[in-house]
Amino acid sequence: LGVPLLATDSVIGVLHVGTLGARQFTADDVRLLEIVADRVASVIQVRQAQAQRTAAGVLQRSLLPARLPVVSGLEMAARYVPAERGGASGDWYDVFVLPSGGLCVVVGDVVGSGFAAAEEMGRLRTTLRAHAFVSSDPAKALTRLNEQVQHFDRPRMMATAQVAVLEPSLERLHVSSAGHLPPVLALAGGHARIVEVLNDPPVGVPSARPRRSTTITVPEGALVCFYTDGLVERRGILLDVGLKDLCEAVVAGPVELVCTRIMGQLVGDDAPGDDIAVLVLRRQPLDEIATLELAPSTQLVEEGSR
């Protein structure tokens, strides 16, 4: 006797039983086996979901940068916090040095959750790296990425993304946004504010309009914060309120302390309902750089005198 294992109207297997001796299975036997099959299917679903969440989490963590690049005159720090439900979604951040000497910063969020979203995120991250490596123009990199998604992945994939290229001088930041939330800029000794950047459609959405970039001046001591929507979008709270809270948390200070301050004020001890990625860059003042450069030599002189 065999009955199907059903999960949300889909057959995930068949449960078979048999006897060593002659026997005629009855309608009661069928009903009993169907009850057993329902319970078996429920357990299989739970185990499959757990395995998928684990695999997605491992995949996503493997694709996040193991360490941030070291750039003279620049401080960087990042935080990634998975959602309460565990597993992974499509949030990611990336930082890498370009052949031009500039620094490319990427944050993004694939629509969806679980292993499928994490897998799509991995492909987007790798593809975007390749396009940014060829061109230092963030708008061109996003344009090529969108063309590739339109050709191979449409209509099942959509993502928001933001690509920013910091010039080697560290004085200007060129930002192109594909439906992503704008960065926050804090000047030394001043209040933080949302940067008004030109925003184009998300990746995967057809658009005849060319993608655009916004140039931001980054003075000495200024700090720029990139993030995904899980940081500021909370159930029952308006997005404007979340953005206001973020601006109050961002200051032009040491990046590790700023990241801790942001997570403490916006997340606290609560388990987030969505994945959160935060990336903070700070252009160090010249006097601070000089102090750091002099510190080792001063130490050597003191040790030599002893």
Short mmCIF file of N, CA and C in Angstrom, two decimals, residues 6-8 12 38 40-51:
data_model
loop_
_atom_site.label_atom_id
_atom_site.label_comp_id
_atom_site.label_asym_id
_atom_site.label_seq_id
_atom_site.Cartn_x
_atom_site.Cartn_y
_atom_site.Cartn_z
N LEU A 6 2.52 14.72 1.20
CA LEU A 6 2.11 16.01 0.66
C LEU A 6 2.59 17.16 1.54
N ALA A 7 3.11 18.19 0.89
CA ALA A 7 3.52 19.42 1.59
C ALA A 7 3.00 20.59 0.77
N THR A 8 1.99 21.28 1.32
CA THR A 8 1.34 22.40 0.62
C THR A 8 0.97 22.01 -0.81
N ILE A 12 6.15 15.35 -2.09
CA ILE A 12 7.58 15.34 -1.78
C ILE A 12 8.10 13.92 -1.60
N ASP A 38 0.93 12.24 6.67
CA ASP A 38 0.85 13.68 6.97
C ASP A 38 1.87 14.08 8.02
N VAL A 40 4.67 12.43 8.83
CA VAL A 40 6.01 12.26 8.26
C VAL A 40 6.36 13.45 7.37
N ALA A 41 5.40 13.89 6.54
CA ALA A 41 5.64 15.02 5.63
C ALA A 41 5.93 16.29 6.42
N SER A 42 5.23 16.49 7.55
CA SER A 42 5.47 17.68 8.39
C SER A 42 6.88 17.68 8.94
N VAL A 43 7.32 16.53 9.40
CA VAL A 43 8.69 16.42 9.94
C VAL A 43 9.72 16.68 8.84
N ILE A 44 9.48 16.11 7.66
CA ILE A 44 10.40 16.32 6.54
C ILE A 44 10.49 17.80 6.18
N GLN A 45 9.33 18.49 6.16
CA GLN A 45 9.32 19.91 5.86
C GLN A 45 10.15 20.71 6.85
N VAL A 46 9.97 20.40 8.14
CA VAL A 46 10.72 21.11 9.18
C VAL A 46 12.22 20.88 9.01
N ARG A 47 12.61 19.63 8.79
CA ARG A 47 14.03 19.31 8.62
C ARG A 47 14.60 19.98 7.37
N GLN A 48 13.83 19.99 6.29
CA GLN A 48 14.31 20.63 5.06
C GLN A 48 14.47 22.13 5.26
N ALA A 49 13.52 22.75 5.97
CA ALA A 49 13.61 24.18 6.23
C ALA A 49 14.82 24.50 7.09
N GLN A 50 15.08 23.67 8.11
CA GLN A 50 16.25 23.88 8.96
C GLN A 50 17.54 23.75 8.16
N ALA A 51 17.60 22.74 7.32
CA ALA A 51 18.81 22.54 6.50
C ALA A 51 19.01 23.69 5.53
#
